[in-house]
Amino acid sequence: MYRIDILKKMDRKQVLKLSIVMLIVISALVNSTNYAHAYIFGSTVLQIQELKYDPYPAEAGKYMDLWVKIENIGTEEAKDVTCVLLPEYPFSLDPNENATRNIGRLPGTKEVILQYKLRVDSNAVEGWNEMKIKCRTENSDSWTIHKFEIYVESKIPEFAIGSIVSDPTKLFPDSEENKLSVEIQNIGTGDAELVTSELILPKGITPSESYSNIANLGTIKEGESKTAEYYIDIDKKTVPGNYKAKLIIKYKDSNNNRKEYKNQTLDVNIVVKPLPLFEIENVSTNPDKLSQGDKASLRLTIKNVGFKEAKTVSVKIYKQSDQPFDFDEKYDYIGNLKPNQSGETVFRFDVNDNANLKTYFLKAEIRYLIGDEVKIVEKQIPIKVEMKKRDSKLFFLGILFVVFVILSGVYYGRKKIKK
């Protein structure tokens, strides 16, 4: 029984302590709640409180209205009350607004509401931003400064490069009309309007045609993407490797009331693969000067001036129907050609008897393999017919004349010997 009484007494003490703590907490809460409504007798004291701003949250690139309450919590009248709003980036006052407000007399326990119209910069970063306002009375040597925060919601487009696809899938030197499809993603928090893009190409890569490096994309909404298509040529002397092009994106955003264009620059990688490239080093005929009716041969020296070995290289000659040549074989095999290695091919042909005396251009088709893919390169081969067909009668008479001269010489030589 004695132990039970002690326990009961201890419980009462604990309950009493708990009750005292709760009373202290409740009293503190009541005092803090009523602080704003407690007035100071026999003086003038200014209390500043921001009431609200609209819209909430404030939006980047748009206007907002701000309401601030100025209250004299003293009992005496405050004279010549002046307040100044101190907006800092990203906030700025509307041109028609005045940061300084002369309130004048403010009786004790009275209040006044100030309203300001501000613009939020279109490039404002999303989050809390600080605002200040200061007030003072006639008899005050210092300003009462009040700081408060405004939450800004930023709806700014931001772009990123998605997939990059080319057609053909591999880009090689000495190629034209390559299609480059670049996905442009809007990863920002606002819509982009009137979007245009220009691909600034590195040395050795050029637009296939005028404006083929420019694409108009219209509107790209937040979280969406569009594909820009460009057409490019790659120079023959472009060394294989990774090239960086600059993609300049111009747009207007929905937050920007002034509607000026904004720019964003992104990098686009263009990969140029190694490829065999061919030059005709030498073209010769036998005989050197072709005549009508000649039986001749055409010798071609072909060099791989590219950056990759060409496998199973062969050459085929094509002539137009009106060209005066008849080839025994139009195809010749060379073999593999490493970079800077040359190979020869020979074609035998007849020149027609009635061929016009002029230079003709034949088409040589160079074929080779890269992996299992057959590649074809076309070159033009000049062949010049310079002389008319030799007259067989004159040729025969010339032979007879030579024989006659020889026989005459022999005859007169013997006659002299006999004498």
Coordinates of C-alpha atoms in Angstrom, one line a residue:
M1 CA 0.0 0.0 0.0
Y2 CA 2.8 2.4 0.9
R3 CA 4.5 1.9 -2.5
I4 CA 1.2 2.4 -4.3
D5 CA 0.7 5.8 -2.5
I6 CA 4.2 6.9 -3.4
L7 CA 3.5 6.1 -7.1
K8 CA 0.3 8.0 -7.0
K9 CA 2.0 11.0 -5.5
M10 CA 4.7 10.8 -8.2
D11 CA 2.0 10.7 -10.9
R12 CA 0.4 13.8 -9.5
K13 CA 3.8 15.7 -9.5
Q14 CA 4.3 14.7 -13.1
V15 CA 0.8 15.8 -14.0
L16 CA 1.4 19.1 -12.3
K17 CA 4.7 19.7 -14.1
L18 CA 3.1 18.9 -17.4
S19 CA 0.3 21.3 -16.7
I20 CA 2.7 24.2 -15.9
V21 CA 4.6 23.6 -19.2
M22 CA 1.4 23.6 -21.2
L23 CA 0.3 26.8 -19.6
I24 CA 3.6 28.5 -20.5
V25 CA 3.4 27.3 -24.1
I26 CA -0.2 28.5 -24.5
S27 CA 0.7 31.8 -23.0
A28 CA 3.6 32.3 -25.4
L29 CA 1.4 31.4 -28.3
V30 CA -1.3 33.8 -27.3
N31 CA 1.2 36.7 -26.8
S32 CA 2.8 36.1 -30.2
T33 CA -0.6 36.0 -31.9
N34 CA -1.8 39.2 -30.3
Y35 CA 1.5 41.0 -30.9
A36 CA 0.3 42.6 -34.2
H37 CA -2.7 43.9 -32.4
A38 CA -0.9 45.3 -29.4
Y39 CA -0.5 49.1 -29.7
I40 CA 2.3 51.1 -28.1
F41 CA 1.0 54.1 -26.1
G42 CA 2.6 57.5 -26.3
S43 CA 4.6 57.0 -29.5
T44 CA 4.6 56.5 -33.3
V45 CA 5.8 53.1 -34.5
L46 CA 5.5 52.0 -38.1
Q47 CA 4.9 48.3 -38.8
I48 CA 5.3 47.0 -42.4
Q49 CA 3.6 43.9 -43.7
E50 CA 3.3 42.5 -47.2
L51 CA -0.2 41.4 -47.8
K52 CA -0.3 39.5 -51.1
Y53 CA 0.9 39.5 -54.7
D54 CA -1.0 38.6 -57.8
P55 CA -0.6 36.3 -59.7
Y56 CA 0.7 33.7 -57.2
P57 CA 3.3 32.5 -57.9
A58 CA 4.7 35.4 -59.9
E59 CA 5.5 34.5 -63.5
A60 CA 8.8 35.3 -65.3
G61 CA 8.3 37.7 -68.1
K62 CA 5.0 39.0 -66.8
Y63 CA 3.6 41.7 -64.6
M64 CA 2.5 41.3 -61.0
D65 CA 0.6 43.5 -58.5
L66 CA 2.0 43.8 -54.9
W67 CA 0.1 45.0 -51.9
V68 CA 1.9 46.2 -48.8
K69 CA 0.3 47.4 -45.5
I70 CA 1.8 50.2 -43.5
E71 CA 0.4 50.5 -40.0
N72 CA 1.1 52.9 -37.2
I73 CA 1.0 50.7 -34.1
G74 CA 1.6 53.7 -31.8
T75 CA -1.1 55.9 -30.4
E76 CA 0.3 59.2 -31.6
E77 CA 0.0 60.5 -35.1
A78 CA 2.9 59.9 -37.5
K79 CA 3.7 62.8 -39.7
D80 CA 5.2 63.0 -43.2
V81 CA 5.3 59.2 -43.6
T82 CA 7.3 58.2 -46.6
C83 CA 7.8 54.7 -48.0
V84 CA 10.1 53.5 -50.8
L85 CA 10.0 50.2 -52.6
L86 CA 13.4 48.8 -53.4
P87 CA 13.0 46.3 -56.2
E88 CA 16.0 44.3 -57.2
Y89 CA 16.6 41.8 -60.1
P90 CA 14.5 40.1 -61.3
F91 CA 11.9 42.7 -60.3
S92 CA 11.5 46.1 -61.8
L93 CA 8.8 48.8 -61.5
D94 CA 6.4 49.5 -64.3
P95 CA 7.5 52.8 -66.0
N96 CA 4.3 54.4 -64.8
E97 CA 4.9 53.5 -61.2
N98 CA 6.8 55.6 -58.6
A99 CA 8.8 53.7 -56.0
T100 CA 8.4 56.5 -53.5
R101 CA 5.0 57.0 -51.9
N102 CA 4.4 60.0 -49.6
I103 CA 1.6 58.9 -47.3
G104 CA 1.7 62.1 -45.2
R105 CA -0.2 61.9 -41.8
L106 CA -1.0 58.5 -40.4
P107 CA -3.0 58.6 -37.2
G108 CA -2.2 56.2 -34.3
T109 CA -3.6 52.7 -34.7
K110 CA -4.4 53.4 -38.4
E111 CA -3.1 51.7 -41.5
V112 CA -2.7 52.4 -45.3
I113 CA -2.4 49.9 -48.2
L114 CA 0.1 50.6 -50.9
Q115 CA -0.1 48.9 -54.3
Y116 CA 2.7 48.5 -56.8
K117 CA 2.8 47.1 -60.3
L118 CA 6.1 45.3 -61.1
R119 CA 7.5 43.4 -64.0
V120 CA 9.4 40.1 -63.5
D121 CA 12.3 39.6 -65.9
S122 CA 11.8 37.0 -68.5
N123 CA 15.1 35.4 -67.6
A124 CA 14.3 35.1 -63.9
V125 CA 15.4 31.8 -62.3
E126 CA 12.6 29.9 -60.7
G127 CA 12.5 30.1 -56.9
W128 CA 12.3 32.6 -54.0
N129 CA 13.4 36.1 -54.7
E130 CA 13.9 38.9 -52.1
M131 CA 12.1 42.2 -52.1
K132 CA 12.6 45.2 -49.8
I133 CA 10.6 48.3 -48.7
K134 CA 11.7 51.0 -46.3
C135 CA 9.6 53.6 -44.5
R136 CA 10.2 56.5 -42.1
T137 CA 8.4 59.4 -40.4
E138 CA 9.2 63.1 -40.0
N139 CA 10.9 62.6 -36.7
S140 CA 12.8 59.5 -37.6
D141 CA 16.5 59.6 -38.5
S142 CA 16.6 56.1 -39.8
W143 CA 14.5 54.0 -42.1
T144 CA 12.5 51.0 -41.1
I145 CA 13.4 48.3 -43.6
H146 CA 11.2 45.3 -44.2
K147 CA 12.4 42.3 -46.2
F148 CA 10.1 39.7 -47.7
E149 CA 10.2 37.0 -50.4
I150 CA 8.3 36.4 -53.6
Y151 CA 8.2 33.1 -55.4
V152 CA 8.8 33.3 -59.1
E153 CA 7.7 30.6 -61.5
S154 CA 9.9 30.6 -64.6
K155 CA 8.6 29.4 -68.0
I156 CA 11.7 29.6 -70.1
P157 CA 12.3 27.4 -73.1
E158 CA 15.6 25.5 -73.1
F159 CA 16.9 23.4 -75.9
A160 CA 19.0 20.2 -76.1
I161 CA 20.1 18.0 -79.0
G162 CA 18.4 14.6 -79.2
S163 CA 19.1 12.1 -81.9
I164 CA 21.3 12.9 -85.0
V165 CA 20.6 10.7 -88.0
S166 CA 22.2 11.0 -91.5
D167 CA 21.2 9.6 -94.9
P168 CA 23.4 7.8 -95.9
T169 CA 24.0 6.4 -92.4
K170 CA 27.8 7.0 -92.9
L171 CA 29.2 10.3 -94.1
F172 CA 32.3 10.2 -96.3
P173 CA 34.6 12.7 -97.9
D174 CA 33.8 13.7 -101.5
S175 CA 30.0 13.3 -101.0
E176 CA 27.1 15.5 -101.8
E177 CA 23.5 16.0 -100.8
N178 CA 23.9 14.2 -97.4
K179 CA 20.8 14.6 -95.3
L180 CA 21.3 15.4 -91.7
S181 CA 18.3 15.1 -89.4
V182 CA 18.8 16.7 -85.9
E183 CA 16.2 16.3 -83.2
I184 CA 15.8 19.6 -81.2
Q185 CA 14.2 19.1 -77.7
N186 CA 12.6 21.7 -75.6
I187 CA 13.6 20.7 -72.1
G188 CA 12.7 24.0 -70.5
T189 CA 9.5 25.1 -68.6
G190 CA 7.9 27.2 -71.3
D191 CA 6.9 27.1 -75.0
A192 CA 9.2 28.4 -77.7
E193 CA 7.5 30.2 -80.7
L194 CA 8.7 31.1 -84.2
V195 CA 11.7 28.7 -83.8
T196 CA 14.4 28.8 -86.5
S197 CA 17.7 27.0 -86.5
E198 CA 20.9 27.6 -88.5
L199 CA 23.7 25.0 -88.7
I200 CA 27.1 26.7 -88.8
L201 CA 29.4 24.2 -90.5
P202 CA 33.1 23.6 -90.0
K203 CA 35.7 23.9 -92.7
G204 CA 35.5 21.2 -95.3
I205 CA 31.7 20.8 -94.9
T206 CA 29.3 23.1 -96.8
P207 CA 25.6 23.5 -97.4
S208 CA 24.5 21.6 -100.5
E209 CA 22.4 24.6 -101.6
S210 CA 21.6 28.1 -100.4
Y211 CA 19.7 27.9 -97.1
S212 CA 20.0 24.1 -96.9
N213 CA 21.6 24.6 -93.5
I214 CA 18.5 26.5 -92.2
A215 CA 15.3 25.0 -90.9
N216 CA 12.1 26.7 -89.7
L217 CA 10.4 24.7 -86.9
G218 CA 7.5 26.9 -85.7
T219 CA 6.4 26.3 -82.1
I220 CA 8.1 23.8 -79.9
K221 CA 6.1 23.3 -76.7
E222 CA 7.5 22.5 -73.3
G223 CA 8.5 18.8 -73.2
E224 CA 8.2 18.4 -77.0
S225 CA 10.7 18.1 -79.8
K226 CA 10.9 18.7 -83.6
T227 CA 13.4 17.4 -86.2
A228 CA 15.4 19.8 -88.3
E229 CA 16.6 18.6 -91.7
Y230 CA 19.8 19.9 -93.4
Y231 CA 21.6 19.0 -96.6
I232 CA 25.4 19.1 -96.6
D233 CA 28.4 18.4 -98.9
I234 CA 31.7 17.0 -97.7
D235 CA 34.8 18.1 -99.5
K236 CA 37.1 15.6 -101.1
K237 CA 40.1 16.7 -99.0
T238 CA 38.2 16.6 -95.6
V239 CA 40.2 14.4 -93.2
P240 CA 38.0 11.7 -91.5
G241 CA 37.2 12.5 -87.9
N242 CA 34.7 14.1 -85.5
Y243 CA 33.7 17.7 -86.5
K244 CA 31.8 20.1 -84.3
A245 CA 29.1 22.3 -86.0
K246 CA 27.3 25.1 -84.2
L247 CA 23.5 25.0 -84.1
I248 CA 22.1 28.5 -83.5
I249 CA 18.4 28.4 -82.4
K250 CA 16.4 31.6 -82.5
Y251 CA 13.0 31.8 -80.8
K252 CA 10.5 33.9 -79.0
D253 CA 9.2 32.7 -75.6
S254 CA 5.6 33.0 -74.3
N255 CA 6.9 34.9 -71.2
N256 CA 8.4 37.8 -73.2
N257 CA 5.9 40.6 -73.5
R258 CA 8.4 42.6 -75.7
K259 CA 8.6 39.7 -78.1
E260 CA 12.3 40.1 -79.0
Y261 CA 14.1 37.1 -80.3
K262 CA 16.4 35.0 -78.1
N263 CA 19.3 32.8 -79.1
Q264 CA 20.7 29.5 -77.8
T265 CA 23.8 27.8 -79.3
L266 CA 24.3 24.1 -79.2
D267 CA 27.0 21.8 -80.5
V268 CA 26.3 19.2 -83.2
N269 CA 28.8 16.4 -83.9
I270 CA 29.3 15.4 -87.5
V271 CA 31.4 12.2 -87.9
V272 CA 33.2 11.8 -91.2
K273 CA 34.3 8.2 -91.9
P274 CA 37.4 7.2 -93.9
L275 CA 36.9 6.3 -97.5
P276 CA 39.0 5.3 -100.5
L277 CA 39.3 8.1 -103.0
F278 CA 40.5 7.8 -106.6
E279 CA 42.4 10.0 -109.0
I280 CA 43.3 9.2 -112.6
E281 CA 47.1 9.8 -112.5
N282 CA 47.8 9.1 -116.1
V283 CA 45.9 8.5 -119.4
S284 CA 47.9 7.3 -122.4
T285 CA 47.3 5.6 -125.7
N286 CA 49.4 3.5 -128.0
P287 CA 50.0 4.9 -130.5
D288 CA 50.3 8.3 -128.8
K289 CA 48.5 10.1 -131.7
L290 CA 45.4 8.3 -132.8
S291 CA 44.3 8.2 -136.4
Q292 CA 41.1 7.1 -138.1
G293 CA 41.1 3.3 -138.4
D294 CA 43.9 2.7 -135.8
K295 CA 44.1 -0.4 -133.7
A296 CA 45.1 1.1 -130.3
S297 CA 45.3 0.5 -126.5
L298 CA 44.3 2.7 -123.6
R299 CA 46.3 2.6 -120.4
L300 CA 45.0 4.1 -117.2
T301 CA 46.9 4.7 -113.9
I302 CA 44.6 4.9 -110.9
K303 CA 45.7 6.1 -107.5
N304 CA 43.9 5.7 -104.1
V305 CA 44.3 9.2 -102.6
G306 CA 41.8 8.4 -99.8
F307 CA 42.3 7.3 -96.2
K308 CA 41.1 3.6 -96.4
E309 CA 42.1 0.6 -98.4
A310 CA 39.9 -0.3 -101.4
K311 CA 39.3 -4.0 -101.9
T312 CA 38.9 -5.7 -105.3
V313 CA 39.2 -2.6 -107.4
S314 CA 38.0 -2.9 -111.0
V315 CA 37.4 -0.5 -113.9
K316 CA 34.8 -0.6 -116.6
I317 CA 34.7 1.6 -119.6
Y318 CA 31.4 3.0 -121.0
K319 CA 31.1 4.8 -124.4
Q320 CA 28.2 6.5 -125.9
S321 CA 26.6 5.1 -129.0
D322 CA 27.9 7.9 -131.2
Q323 CA 31.5 7.6 -130.1
P324 CA 33.7 6.0 -132.8
F325 CA 35.4 3.3 -130.7
D326 CA 35.1 -0.5 -130.5
F327 CA 36.5 -2.1 -127.4
D328 CA 37.7 -5.7 -127.2
E329 CA 37.0 -5.8 -123.5
K330 CA 35.3 -3.1 -121.4
Y331 CA 36.3 -4.5 -118.0
D332 CA 39.7 -4.9 -116.3
Y333 CA 40.6 -6.0 -112.7
I334 CA 43.2 -4.2 -110.6
G335 CA 43.0 -5.7 -107.1
N336 CA 43.4 -4.1 -103.7
L337 CA 44.7 -0.5 -103.4
K338 CA 46.0 0.8 -100.1
P339 CA 46.1 4.6 -99.4
N340 CA 48.6 6.3 -101.8
Q341 CA 48.9 3.1 -103.8
S342 CA 48.5 3.1 -107.7
G343 CA 47.3 0.4 -110.1
E344 CA 47.1 0.1 -113.9
T345 CA 44.6 -1.1 -116.3
V346 CA 44.7 -1.6 -120.2
F347 CA 41.9 -1.6 -122.7
R348 CA 42.3 -2.5 -126.4
F349 CA 40.1 -0.8 -129.0
D350 CA 39.7 0.1 -132.7
V351 CA 39.1 3.6 -133.9
N352 CA 36.4 3.8 -136.6
D353 CA 37.5 4.8 -140.1
N354 CA 35.1 7.8 -140.2
A355 CA 35.8 9.1 -136.7
N356 CA 35.7 12.9 -136.4
L357 CA 39.0 14.5 -135.5
K358 CA 38.3 15.8 -131.9
T359 CA 38.6 14.8 -128.2
Y360 CA 36.1 12.3 -126.9
F361 CA 35.2 11.7 -123.2
L362 CA 34.6 8.2 -122.1
K363 CA 33.2 7.2 -118.8
A364 CA 35.3 5.0 -116.5
E365 CA 33.4 3.4 -113.6
I366 CA 35.7 2.4 -110.7
R367 CA 34.2 -0.3 -108.5
Y368 CA 35.5 -1.4 -105.1
L369 CA 34.3 -3.0 -101.9
I370 CA 34.0 -1.6 -98.3
G371 CA 32.9 -4.6 -96.3
D372 CA 30.2 -6.3 -98.3
E373 CA 29.0 -3.0 -99.8
V374 CA 29.9 -2.2 -103.5
K375 CA 30.9 1.4 -104.1
I376 CA 31.1 3.1 -107.5
V377 CA 33.1 6.2 -108.6
E378 CA 32.8 7.7 -112.0
K379 CA 35.6 9.5 -113.9
Q380 CA 35.9 11.0 -117.4
I381 CA 38.6 9.8 -119.7
P382 CA 39.7 12.0 -122.7
I383 CA 40.7 10.3 -126.0
K384 CA 41.7 12.4 -128.9
V385 CA 41.6 11.4 -132.5
E386 CA 44.1 13.6 -134.3
M387 CA 44.9 12.3 -137.8
K388 CA 42.9 11.2 -140.8
K389 CA 43.1 7.6 -142.0
R390 CA 46.2 6.9 -144.1
D391 CA 45.5 6.5 -147.9
S392 CA 46.5 2.9 -148.9
K393 CA 47.1 3.8 -152.6
L394 CA 49.5 6.5 -151.7
F395 CA 51.1 4.2 -149.2
F396 CA 51.5 1.5 -151.9
L397 CA 53.0 4.0 -154.5
G398 CA 55.4 5.2 -151.9
I399 CA 56.6 1.7 -151.3
L400 CA 57.0 1.2 -155.1
F401 CA 59.0 4.4 -155.3
V402 CA 61.3 3.3 -152.6
V403 CA 61.8 -0.1 -154.3
F404 CA 62.5 1.7 -157.6
V405 CA 65.1 3.9 -156.0
I406 CA 66.8 0.9 -154.4
L407 CA 66.8 -1.1 -157.7
S408 CA 68.1 1.8 -159.7
G409 CA 70.9 2.3 -157.2
V410 CA 71.8 -1.4 -157.5
Y411 CA 71.7 -1.3 -161.3
Y412 CA 73.9 1.8 -161.7
G413 CA 76.3 0.4 -159.1
R414 CA 76.9 -2.8 -161.0
K415 CA 77.4 -0.8 -164.2
K416 CA 80.2 1.3 -162.7
I417 CA 81.9 -1.8 -161.3
K418 CA 82.0 -3.5 -164.8
K419 CA 83.6 -0.4 -166.2

